[in-house]
PDB file of C-alpha atoms and ligand atoms in Angstrom:
ATOM      1  CA  MET G   1     -33.133  -5.598 -12.902  1.00 95.00           C
ATOM      2  CA  ALA G   2     -29.680  -6.228 -14.320  1.00 97.00           C
ATOM      3  CA  ARG G   3     -28.432  -9.764 -13.734  1.00 97.00           C
ATOM      4  CA  ILE G   4     -24.971 -11.318 -13.718  1.00 98.00           C
ATOM      5  CA  THR G   5     -25.122 -14.340 -15.983  1.00 98.00           C
ATOM      6  CA  ALA G   6     -21.490 -15.378 -16.158  1.00 98.00           C
ATOM      7  CA  GLY G   7     -17.886 -14.675 -15.278  1.00 98.00           C
ATOM      8  CA  VAL G   8     -14.907 -14.912 -17.580  1.00 98.00           C
ATOM      9  CA  SER G   9     -11.300 -14.858 -16.479  1.00 98.00           C
ATOM     10  CA  THR G  10      -8.257 -14.765 -18.693  1.00 98.00           C
ATOM     11  CA  SER G  11      -4.632 -13.733 -18.794  1.00 98.00           C
ATOM     12  CA  HIS G  12      -4.002 -10.489 -20.675  1.00 97.00           C
ATOM     13  CA  VAL G  13      -0.419 -10.875 -21.950  1.00 95.00           C
ATOM     14  CA  PRO G  14       0.483  -8.000 -24.339  1.00 96.00           C
ATOM     15  CA  ALA G  15       2.224 -10.359 -26.791  1.00 97.00           C
ATOM     16  CA  ILE G  16      -1.137 -12.101 -27.328  1.00 97.00           C
ATOM     17  CA  GLY G  17      -2.514  -8.775 -28.539  1.00 97.00           C
ATOM     18  CA  ALA G  18       0.482  -8.272 -30.813  1.00 97.00           C
ATOM     19  CA  SER G  19       0.046 -11.785 -32.215  1.00 97.00           C
ATOM     20  CA  ILE G  20      -3.595 -11.035 -33.100  1.00 98.00           C
ATOM     21  CA  ASP G  21      -2.826  -7.573 -34.490  1.00 97.00           C
ATOM     22  CA  LEU G  22       0.070  -8.844 -36.642  1.00 97.00           C
ATOM     23  CA  GLY G  23      -1.804 -11.904 -37.965  1.00 97.00           C
ATOM     24  CA  LYS G  24       0.438 -14.483 -36.253  1.00 98.00           C
ATOM     25  CA  THR G  25      -2.169 -16.547 -34.419  1.00 98.00           C
ATOM     26  CA  THR G  26      -1.707 -19.637 -36.624  1.00 98.00           C
ATOM     27  CA  GLU G  27       2.071 -19.760 -36.147  1.00 98.00           C
ATOM     28  CA  ASP G  28       3.372 -22.856 -34.318  1.00 97.00           C
ATOM     29  CA  TYR G  29       4.125 -20.913 -31.142  1.00 98.00           C
ATOM     30  CA  TRP G  30       0.699 -19.278 -30.905  1.00 98.00           C
ATOM     31  CA  GLN G  31      -1.681 -21.848 -32.386  1.00 98.00           C
ATOM     32  CA  PRO G  32      -2.043 -23.986 -29.198  1.00 98.00           C
ATOM     33  CA  LEU G  33      -2.855 -20.886 -27.196  1.00 98.00           C
ATOM     34  CA  PHE G  34      -5.549 -19.599 -29.526  1.00 98.00           C
ATOM     35  CA  ALA G  35      -7.005 -23.113 -29.822  1.00 98.00           C
ATOM     36  CA  GLY G  36      -7.900 -22.760 -26.150  1.00 98.00           C
ATOM     37  CA  TYR G  37     -10.146 -19.798 -26.974  1.00 98.00           C
ATOM     38  CA  GLU G  38     -12.051 -21.373 -29.884  1.00 98.00           C
ATOM     39  CA  TYR G  39     -14.826 -22.599 -27.607  1.00 98.00           C
ATOM     40  CA  SER G  40     -14.915 -19.210 -25.866  1.00 98.00           C
ATOM     41  CA  LYS G  41     -15.450 -17.278 -29.086  1.00 98.00           C
ATOM     42  CA  LYS G  42     -18.430 -19.495 -29.935  1.00 98.00           C
ATOM     43  CA  TRP G  43     -19.801 -19.371 -26.393  1.00 98.00           C
ATOM     44  CA  ILE G  44     -19.713 -15.579 -26.218  1.00 98.00           C
ATOM     45  CA  GLN G  45     -21.579 -15.251 -29.517  1.00 98.00           C
ATOM     46  CA  GLN G  46     -24.342 -17.433 -28.055  1.00 98.00           C
ATOM     47  CA  ASN G  47     -24.237 -15.604 -24.732  1.00 97.00           C
ATOM     48  CA  LEU G  48     -23.611 -12.013 -25.764  1.00 98.00           C
ATOM     49  CA  PRO G  49     -23.789  -9.735 -22.734  1.00 98.00           C
ATOM     50  CA  ASP G  50     -25.195  -6.212 -22.870  1.00 98.00           C
ATOM     51  CA  VAL G  51     -22.471  -5.036 -20.524  1.00 98.00           C
ATOM     52  CA  VAL G  52     -19.137  -6.431 -19.340  1.00 99.00           C
ATOM     53  CA  VAL G  53     -17.689  -5.111 -16.104  1.00 99.00           C
ATOM     54  CA  LEU G  54     -14.060  -5.755 -16.958  1.00 98.00           C
ATOM     55  CA  VAL G  55     -11.740  -6.021 -13.968  1.00 98.00           C
ATOM     56  CA  TYR G  56      -8.162  -5.426 -15.047  1.00 98.00           C
ATOM     57  CA  ASN G  57      -5.047  -3.565 -14.068  1.00 98.00           C
ATOM     58  CA  ASP G  58      -3.482  -0.599 -15.723  1.00 98.00           C
ATOM     59  CA  HIS G  59       0.267  -1.094 -16.303  1.00 97.00           C
ATOM     60  CA  GLY G  60       1.566   2.434 -15.718  1.00 95.00           C
ATOM     61  CA  THR G  61      -0.362   3.724 -18.742  1.00 96.00           C
ATOM     62  CA  ALA G  62      -3.373   5.712 -17.529  1.00 97.00           C
ATOM     63  CA  PHE G  63      -1.984   5.941 -14.001  1.00 97.00           C
ATOM     64  CA  ASP G  64       1.619   6.274 -12.973  1.00 92.00           C
ATOM     65  CA  MET G  65       3.796   6.674  -9.897  1.00 90.00           C
ATOM     66  CA  ASN G  66       2.349  10.162  -9.348  1.00 94.00           C
ATOM     67  CA  MET G  67      -1.152   8.903  -8.771  1.00 95.00           C
ATOM     68  CA  ILE G  68      -2.526   5.396  -8.601  1.00 97.00           C
ATOM     69  CA  PRO G  69      -5.951   4.497  -7.229  1.00 98.00           C
ATOM     70  CA  ILE G  70      -6.364   1.121  -5.527  1.00 98.00           C
ATOM     71  CA  PHE G  71      -9.761   0.615  -7.191  1.00 98.00           C
ATOM     72  CA  ALA G  72     -11.050   2.809 -10.032  1.00 98.00           C
ATOM     73  CA  ILE G  73     -14.141   2.696 -12.227  1.00 98.00           C
ATOM     74  CA  GLY G  74     -14.373   4.148 -15.715  1.00 98.00           C
ATOM     75  CA  CYS G  75     -17.464   6.366 -15.872  1.00 98.00           C
ATOM     76  CA  ALA G  76     -16.831   7.902 -19.307  1.00 98.00           C
ATOM     77  CA  ALA G  77     -18.854   7.365 -22.484  1.00 98.00           C
ATOM     78  CA  GLU G  78     -15.810   5.910 -24.208  1.00 98.00           C
ATOM     79  CA  PHE G  79     -12.208   4.881 -23.659  1.00 98.00           C
ATOM     80  CA  GLN G  80      -9.425   5.005 -26.250  1.00 98.00           C
ATOM     81  CA  PRO G  81      -6.988   2.109 -26.672  1.00 98.00           C
ATOM     82  CA  ALA G  82      -3.736   3.282 -25.062  1.00 98.00           C
ATOM     83  CA  ASP G  83      -0.409   3.853 -26.737  1.00 97.00           C
ATOM     84  CA  GLU G  84       1.941   1.595 -24.748  1.00 96.00           C
ATOM     85  CA  GLY G  85       4.987   2.510 -26.787  1.00 94.00           C
ATOM     86  CA  TRP G  86       4.177   0.987 -30.191  1.00 92.00           C
ATOM     87  CA  GLY G  87       1.125   3.101 -30.995  1.00 96.00           C
ATOM     88  CA  PRO G  88      -2.413   2.230 -29.902  1.00 98.00           C
ATOM     89  CA  ARG G  89      -3.588  -1.305 -30.730  1.00 98.00           C
ATOM     90  CA  PRO G  90      -5.777  -1.345 -33.861  1.00 98.00           C
ATOM     91  CA  VAL G  91      -8.907  -2.259 -31.919  1.00 98.00           C
ATOM     92  CA  PRO G  92     -12.266  -0.496 -31.579  1.00 98.00           C
ATOM     93  CA  ILE G  93     -12.900   2.265 -29.088  1.00 98.00           C
ATOM     94  CA  VAL G  94     -14.338   0.862 -25.869  1.00 98.00           C
ATOM     95  CA  LYS G  95     -17.809   2.222 -25.139  1.00 98.00           C
ATOM     96  CA  GLY G  96     -18.901   2.449 -21.524  1.00 98.00           C
ATOM     97  CA  HIS G  97     -22.300   2.408 -19.825  1.00 98.00           C
ATOM     98  CA  GLN G  98     -22.286   5.707 -17.989  1.00 98.00           C
ATOM     99  CA  ALA G  99     -25.505   5.305 -16.024  1.00 98.00           C
ATOM    100  CA  MET G 100     -24.582   1.845 -14.806  1.00 98.00           C
ATOM    101  CA  ALA G 101     -21.012   2.861 -13.978  1.00 98.00           C
ATOM    102  CA  ALA G 102     -22.286   5.818 -11.933  1.00 98.00           C
ATOM    103  CA  HIS G 103     -24.751   3.516 -10.153  1.00 98.00           C
ATOM    104  CA  ILE G 104     -21.994   1.000  -9.371  1.00 98.00           C
ATOM    105  CA  ALA G 105     -19.704   3.765  -8.086  1.00 98.00           C
ATOM    106  CA  ASP G 106     -22.450   5.120  -5.841  1.00 98.00           C
ATOM    107  CA  ASN G 107     -23.363   1.705  -4.471  1.00 98.00           C
ATOM    108  CA  LEU G 108     -19.767   0.585  -3.909  1.00 98.00           C
ATOM    109  CA  ILE G 109     -18.946   3.781  -2.047  1.00 98.00           C
ATOM    110  CA  GLN G 110     -22.061   3.464   0.133  1.00 98.00           C
ATOM    111  CA  ASP G 111     -20.928  -0.128   0.720  1.00 97.00           C
ATOM    112  CA  ASP G 112     -17.560   1.150   2.060  1.00 97.00           C
ATOM    113  CA  PHE G 113     -15.480   0.525  -1.091  1.00 98.00           C
ATOM    114  CA  ASP G 114     -14.041   3.967  -1.836  1.00 97.00           C
ATOM    115  CA  ILE G 115     -13.580   3.450  -5.541  1.00 98.00           C
ATOM    116  CA  THR G 116     -12.058   6.274  -7.578  1.00 98.00           C
ATOM    117  CA  ILE G 117     -14.266   7.753 -10.292  1.00 98.00           C
ATOM    118  CA  VAL G 118     -12.423   8.191 -13.581  1.00 98.00           C
ATOM    119  CA  ARG G 119     -13.879  10.168 -16.459  1.00 96.00           C
ATOM    120  CA  LYS G 120     -10.905  10.156 -18.818  1.00 96.00           C
ATOM    121  CA  MET G 121      -8.747   7.064 -19.161  1.00 97.00           C
ATOM    122  CA  ASP G 122      -7.001   5.251 -21.990  1.00 98.00           C
ATOM    123  CA  VAL G 123      -7.205   1.474 -21.627  1.00 98.00           C
ATOM    124  CA  ASP G 124      -4.118  -0.707 -22.084  1.00 98.00           C
ATOM    125  CA  HIS G 125      -3.532  -4.373 -22.934  1.00 98.00           C
ATOM    126  CA  GLY G 126      -4.958  -5.421 -19.573  1.00 98.00           C
ATOM    127  CA  LEU G 127      -8.403  -4.525 -20.909  1.00 98.00           C
ATOM    128  CA  THR G 128      -8.113  -4.812 -24.690  1.00 98.00           C
ATOM    129  CA  VAL G 129      -6.378  -8.215 -24.954  1.00 98.00           C
ATOM    130  CA  PRO G 130      -9.209 -10.074 -23.150  1.00 98.00           C
ATOM    131  CA  LEU G 131     -11.723  -8.370 -25.479  1.00 98.00           C
ATOM    132  CA  SER G 132      -9.698  -9.519 -28.504  1.00 98.00           C
ATOM    133  CA  LEU G 133      -9.414 -13.075 -27.172  1.00 98.00           C
ATOM    134  CA  MET G 134     -13.172 -13.359 -26.713  1.00 98.00           C
ATOM    135  CA  PHE G 135     -14.490 -11.294 -29.622  1.00 98.00           C
ATOM    136  CA  GLY G 136     -11.730 -11.574 -32.241  1.00 98.00           C
ATOM    137  CA  GLN G 137     -11.326  -8.580 -34.531  1.00 98.00           C
ATOM    138  CA  PRO G 138     -14.732  -6.916 -34.985  1.00 98.00           C
ATOM    139  CA  THR G 139     -15.106  -3.340 -36.263  1.00 98.00           C
ATOM    140  CA  GLN G 140     -16.962  -2.493 -33.050  1.00 98.00           C
ATOM    141  CA  TRP G 141     -17.008  -4.303 -29.702  1.00 98.00           C
ATOM    142  CA  PRO G 142     -20.412  -6.014 -29.516  1.00 98.00           C
ATOM    143  CA  CYS G 143     -21.208  -4.864 -25.969  1.00 98.00           C
ATOM    144  CA  LEU G 144     -20.631  -1.997 -23.591  1.00 98.00           C
ATOM    145  CA  VAL G 145     -17.674  -2.271 -21.212  1.00 99.00           C
ATOM    146  CA  ILE G 146     -17.252  -0.739 -17.768  1.00 99.00           C
ATOM    147  CA  PRO G 147     -13.536  -0.741 -16.891  1.00 98.00           C
ATOM    148  CA  LEU G 148     -12.780  -1.526 -13.247  1.00 98.00           C
ATOM    149  CA  ALA G 149      -9.084  -1.048 -12.554  1.00 98.00           C
ATOM    150  CA  VAL G 150      -7.304  -2.647  -9.584  1.00 98.00           C
ATOM    151  CA  ASN G 151      -3.840  -1.557  -8.501  1.00 98.00           C
ATOM    152  CA  VAL G 152      -1.532  -4.569  -8.621  1.00 97.00           C
ATOM    153  CA  VAL G 153       1.550  -2.739  -9.857  1.00 95.00           C
ATOM    154  CA  LEU G 154       2.556  -0.409  -7.008  1.00 94.00           C
ATOM    155  CA  TYR G 155       2.651  -1.572  -3.406  1.00 93.00           C
ATOM    156  CA  PRO G 156       0.554  -1.590  -1.307  1.00 95.00           C
ATOM    157  CA  VAL G 157      -1.901  -3.662  -3.351  1.00 97.00           C
ATOM    158  CA  PRO G 158      -5.278  -4.954  -2.114  1.00 98.00           C
ATOM    159  CA  SER G 159      -5.528  -8.437  -0.592  1.00 98.00           C
ATOM    160  CA  GLY G 160      -7.236 -11.316  -2.332  1.00 98.00           C
ATOM    161  CA  ASN G 161      -9.967 -11.193   0.277  1.00 98.00           C
ATOM    162  CA  ARG G 162     -10.545  -7.474  -0.328  1.00 98.00           C
ATOM    163  CA  CYS G 163     -10.926  -8.247  -4.032  1.00 98.00           C
ATOM    164  CA  TYR G 164     -13.320 -11.120  -3.291  1.00 98.00           C
ATOM    165  CA  GLN G 165     -15.434  -8.866  -1.072  1.00 98.00           C
ATOM    166  CA  LEU G 166     -15.375  -6.194  -3.788  1.00 98.00           C
ATOM    167  CA  GLY G 167     -16.828  -8.794  -6.151  1.00 98.00           C
ATOM    168  CA  LYS G 168     -19.682  -9.431  -3.734  1.00 98.00           C
ATOM    169  CA  ALA G 169     -20.371  -5.697  -3.379  1.00 98.00           C
ATOM    170  CA  LEU G 170     -20.151  -5.325  -7.150  1.00 98.00           C
ATOM    171  CA  ARG G 171     -22.805  -7.989  -7.525  1.00 98.00           C
ATOM    172  CA  CYS G 172     -25.179  -6.116  -5.183  1.00 98.00           C
ATOM    173  CA  ALA G 173     -24.505  -2.910  -7.105  1.00 98.00           C
ATOM    174  CA  ILE G 174     -25.157  -4.473 -10.512  1.00 98.00           C
ATOM    175  CA  GLU G 175     -28.250  -6.346  -9.403  1.00 97.00           C
ATOM    176  CA  SER G 176     -29.822  -3.164  -8.041  1.00 98.00           C
ATOM    177  CA  PHE G 177     -29.493  -1.377 -11.395  1.00 98.00           C
ATOM    178  CA  ASP G 178     -33.001  -0.961 -12.731  1.00 97.00           C
ATOM    179  CA  ALA G 179     -32.675  -2.167 -16.318  1.00 98.00           C
ATOM    180  CA  ASP G 180     -33.129  -5.567 -17.920  1.00 97.00           C
ATOM    181  CA  LEU G 181     -29.483  -6.153 -18.793  1.00 98.00           C
ATOM    182  CA  ASN G 182     -27.356  -9.252 -19.186  1.00 98.00           C
ATOM    183  CA  VAL G 183     -24.081  -8.464 -17.412  1.00 98.00           C
ATOM    184  CA  GLN G 184     -20.872 -10.463 -17.293  1.00 98.00           C
ATOM    185  CA  VAL G 185     -17.998  -9.790 -14.912  1.00 98.00           C
ATOM    186  CA  TRP G 186     -14.548 -10.525 -16.306  1.00 98.00           C
ATOM    187  CA  GLY G 187     -11.344 -10.838 -14.290  1.00 98.00           C
ATOM    188  CA  THR G 188      -8.020 -10.564 -16.064  1.00 98.00           C
ATOM    189  CA  GLY G 189      -4.324 -11.000 -15.380  1.00 97.00           C
ATOM    190  CA  GLY G 190      -2.029 -13.792 -14.270  1.00 93.00           C
ATOM    191  CA  MET G 191      -1.375 -16.584 -14.116  1.00 97.00           C
ATOM    192  CA  SER G 192       2.037 -17.147 -12.552  1.00 97.00           C
ATOM    193  CA  HIS G 193       4.712 -14.896 -13.995  1.00 97.00           C
ATOM    194  CA  GLN G 194       7.619 -12.757 -12.954  1.00 97.00           C
ATOM    195  CA  LEU G 195       8.961 -10.135 -15.343  1.00 95.00           C
ATOM    196  CA  GLN G 196      11.945  -8.829 -13.367  1.00 93.00           C
ATOM    197  CA  GLY G 197      14.705  -9.608 -10.892  1.00 95.00           C
ATOM    198  CA  GLU G 198      16.548 -12.850 -10.211  1.00 95.00           C
ATOM    199  CA  ARG G 199      13.490 -15.034 -10.688  1.00 96.00           C
ATOM    200  CA  VAL G 200      12.498 -13.528 -14.052  1.00 96.00           C
ATOM    201  CA  GLY G 201      10.621 -16.135 -16.111  1.00 95.00           C
ATOM    202  CA  LEU G 202       9.205 -17.946 -13.067  1.00 96.00           C
ATOM    203  CA  ILE G 203       6.160 -20.090 -13.823  1.00 97.00           C
ATOM    204  CA  ASN G 204       4.515 -22.385 -11.260  1.00 98.00           C
ATOM    205  CA  GLN G 205       2.086 -24.755 -12.930  1.00 98.00           C
ATOM    206  CA  ALA G 206       1.190 -26.601  -9.725  1.00 98.00           C
ATOM    207  CA  PHE G 207       0.163 -23.359  -8.009  1.00 98.00           C
ATOM    208  CA  ASP G 208      -1.824 -22.200 -11.042  1.00 98.00           C
ATOM    209  CA  ARG G 209      -3.743 -25.444 -11.444  1.00 98.00           C
ATOM    210  CA  GLN G 210      -4.603 -25.575  -7.737  1.00 98.00           C
ATOM    211  CA  PHE G 211      -5.734 -21.944  -7.954  1.00 98.00           C
ATOM    212  CA  LEU G 212      -8.082 -22.826 -10.847  1.00 98.00           C
ATOM    213  CA  ASP G 213      -9.496 -25.841  -8.964  1.00 98.00           C
ATOM    214  CA  ASP G 214     -10.078 -23.877  -5.788  1.00 98.00           C
ATOM    215  CA  LEU G 215     -11.340 -20.702  -7.421  1.00 98.00           C
ATOM    216  CA  ILE G 216     -14.119 -22.773  -8.973  1.00 98.00           C
ATOM    217  CA  ALA G 217     -15.030 -24.946  -5.990  1.00 98.00           C
ATOM    218  CA  ASP G 218     -13.745 -23.190  -2.875  1.00 98.00           C
ATOM    219  CA  PRO G 219     -13.303 -19.449  -3.456  1.00 98.00           C
ATOM    220  CA  GLU G 220     -13.514 -18.641   0.257  1.00 97.00           C
ATOM    221  CA  THR G 221     -10.242 -20.535   0.765  1.00 97.00           C
ATOM    222  CA  VAL G 222      -8.591 -18.861  -2.233  1.00 98.00           C
ATOM    223  CA  ALA G 223      -9.604 -15.483  -0.835  1.00 98.00           C
ATOM    224  CA  GLN G 224      -7.450 -16.238   2.225  1.00 98.00           C
ATOM    225  CA  ILE G 225      -4.214 -16.685   0.238  1.00 98.00           C
ATOM    226  CA  PRO G 226      -1.883 -13.968   1.589  1.00 98.00           C
ATOM    227  CA  LEU G 227      -0.167 -11.598  -0.827  1.00 97.00           C
ATOM    228  CA  LEU G 228       3.285 -12.927   0.093  1.00 97.00           C
ATOM    229  CA  ARG G 229       2.250 -16.413  -0.952  1.00 98.00           C
ATOM    230  CA  TYR G 230       1.269 -15.152  -4.412  1.00 98.00           C
ATOM    231  CA  ILE G 231       4.621 -13.431  -4.733  1.00 97.00           C
ATOM    232  CA  ASN G 232       6.611 -16.427  -3.462  1.00 97.00           C
ATOM    233  CA  GLU G 233       4.767 -19.038  -5.483  1.00 98.00           C
ATOM    234  CA  ALA G 234       3.275 -17.240  -8.504  1.00 98.00           C
ATOM    235  CA  GLY G 235       5.943 -14.560  -8.968  1.00 97.00           C
ATOM    236  CA  SER G 236       5.877 -10.827  -8.445  1.00 95.00           C
ATOM    237  CA  GLU G 237       3.504 -10.248 -11.370  1.00 96.00           C
ATOM    238  CA  GLY G 238       1.449 -13.338 -10.514  1.00 96.00           C
ATOM    239  CA  ILE G 239      -0.178 -11.057  -7.961  1.00 97.00           C
ATOM    240  CA  GLU G 240      -2.489 -10.065 -10.843  1.00 98.00           C
ATOM    241  CA  MET G 241      -4.442 -13.226  -9.987  1.00 98.00           C
ATOM    242  CA  VAL G 242      -6.219 -11.403  -7.158  1.00 98.00           C
ATOM    243  CA  MET G 243      -8.348  -9.756  -9.847  1.00 98.00           C
ATOM    244  CA  TRP G 244      -9.877 -13.132 -10.675  1.00 98.00           C
ATOM    245  CA  LEU G 245     -11.310 -13.053  -7.150  1.00 98.00           C
ATOM    246  CA  VAL G 246     -13.352  -9.953  -7.977  1.00 98.00           C
ATOM    247  CA  MET G 247     -14.974 -11.910 -10.812  1.00 98.00           C
ATOM    248  CA  ARG G 248     -15.512 -14.964  -8.590  1.00 98.00           C
ATOM    249  CA  GLY G 249     -17.017 -12.898  -5.767  1.00 98.00           C
ATOM    250  CA  ALA G 250     -19.630 -11.551  -8.170  1.00 98.00           C
ATOM    251  CA  LEU G 251     -20.903 -15.067  -8.970  1.00 98.00           C
ATOM    252  CA  ASP G 252     -22.952 -17.675  -7.113  1.00 97.00           C
ATOM    253  CA  ASP G 253     -21.160 -19.881  -4.586  1.00 96.00           C
ATOM    254  CA  LYS G 254     -21.799 -22.819  -6.912  1.00 96.00           C
ATOM    255  CA  VAL G 255     -21.067 -22.130 -10.555  1.00 97.00           C
ATOM    256  CA  GLU G 256     -21.216 -24.143 -13.731  1.00 98.00           C
ATOM    257  CA  VAL G 257     -17.843 -24.510 -15.442  1.00 98.00           C
ATOM    258  CA  LYS G 258     -18.393 -24.019 -19.170  1.00 98.00           C
ATOM    259  CA  HIS G 259     -14.721 -23.888 -20.123  1.00 98.00           C
ATOM    260  CA  ARG G 260     -11.308 -24.231 -18.533  1.00 98.00           C
ATOM    261  CA  PHE G 261      -7.982 -23.788 -20.279  1.00 98.00           C
ATOM    262  CA  TYR G 262      -4.369 -23.614 -19.151  1.00 98.00           C
ATOM    263  CA  HIS G 263      -1.315 -23.204 -21.345  1.00 98.00           C
ATOM    264  CA  VAL G 264       2.406 -22.515 -20.911  1.00 97.00           C
ATOM    265  CA  PRO G 265       3.997 -20.366 -22.171  1.00 93.00           C
ATOM    266  CA  ALA G 266       2.757 -17.167 -23.726  1.00 96.00           C
ATOM    267  CA  SER G 267       5.579 -14.670 -23.667  1.00 94.00           C
ATOM    268  CA  ASN G 268       6.773 -14.913 -20.039  1.00 92.00           C
ATOM    269  CA  THR G 269       3.469 -16.043 -18.651  1.00 94.00           C
ATOM    270  CA  ALA G 270       1.326 -19.043 -17.892  1.00 95.00           C
ATOM    271  CA  VAL G 271      -2.076 -18.465 -19.478  1.00 98.00           C
ATOM    272  CA  GLY G 272      -5.258 -19.427 -17.675  1.00 98.00           C
ATOM    273  CA  HIS G 273      -8.861 -19.030 -18.756  1.00 98.00           C
ATOM    274  CA  LEU G 274     -12.246 -19.875 -17.208  1.00 98.00           C
ATOM    275  CA  ILE G 275     -15.846 -19.393 -18.262  1.00 98.00           C
ATOM    276  CA  LEU G 276     -18.202 -19.799 -15.317  1.00 98.00           C
ATOM    277  CA  GLU G 277     -21.965 -19.499 -15.538  1.00 98.00           C
ATOM    278  CA  ASN G 278     -24.269 -18.390 -12.755  1.00 94.00           C
ATOM    279  CA  PRO G 279     -26.943 -21.124 -12.722  1.00 89.00           C
ATOM    280  CA  GLY G 280     -29.448 -18.920 -10.895  1.00 78.00           C
ATOM    281  CA  ALA G 281     -29.399 -16.112 -13.443  1.00 77.00           C
ATOM    282  CA  LEU G 282     -30.005 -18.078 -16.635  1.00 64.00           C
TER     283      LEU G 282
HETATM  284  C1  DHB R   1       3.723  -9.874 -19.743  1.00 68.09           C
HETATM  285  C2  DHB R   1       2.606 -10.337 -19.081  1.00 68.09           C
HETATM  286  C3  DHB R   1       1.698  -9.447 -18.476  1.00 68.09           C
HETATM  287  O1  DHB R   1       0.609  -9.825 -17.780  1.00 68.09           O
HETATM  288  C4  DHB R   1       1.915  -8.112 -18.592  1.00 68.09           C
HETATM  289  O2  DHB R   1       1.000  -7.293 -18.080  1.00 68.09           O
HETATM  290  C5  DHB R   1       3.055  -7.624 -19.246  1.00 68.09           C
HETATM  291  C6  DHB R   1       3.941  -8.520 -19.810  1.00 68.09           C
HETATM  292  C7  DHB R   1       4.676 -10.807 -20.409  1.00 68.09           C
HETATM  293  O3  DHB R   1       4.520 -12.025 -20.282  1.00 68.09           O
HETATM  294  O4  DHB R   1       5.561 -10.366 -21.109  1.00 68.09           O
HETATM  295 FE1   FE R   2      -0.359  -7.670 -16.669  1.00 68.09          FE
END
């Protein structure tokens, strides 16, 4: 059976992708940020998954105001890097795992999560920047990726608890897939940031650090944080943090923390990053 060995969470700031693509990672501004991913790049080479279920949000690229699913799963054979206005990022095509994605969709829907099935979808920085942070600049991504998109851009958005429960259902779905596969679940987005309005530029380090502490040790409590509290304390775009709860829900109650990193700023955002291993699966 497939097993979930680890969870990875990371911010997905588009400027991080631009910094990698334009060869600026050693500049003074960026160097401290990329230093926080040095361990991660080594760890992932020693713990290469067969499949990553990558929980992220689309930013009005594949979906728009005309149609936006709350939860969507990419069931295609491959996904092109999206053109977000500056041409597609120069990164490899993302290859999916169609049989596993179909199995997850079936199981989630039978488990009362009415996830939308997507067969054609370009993937934006929300998905490609985390891949770049972990894998660098390979000619091909070294594993298959199943995109799982969560709506956090157009209200109403799902609660943290709904995302946490989705993670638990996702775990059941993955672990009932009949193939000997090493699967990681990644959650992207956050940390605190606000990109518009009077509070543009908001960053709340105290909230972020508490979120990291509690997500590791007490996810049930984090799952109860109401959406308005994210918006008030982490900013309107800080709501992306609910996607980390999908990752956390897919892991054991007690996890081993392999890596934790927090850095301010990257563009307009606080950057957070965790690598959590599932002791039972290794
Ligand atoms: C920024 C951060 C994001 O998470 C995002 O999706 C878009 C922009 C920013 O900091 O500029
Ligand atoms: Fe984002």
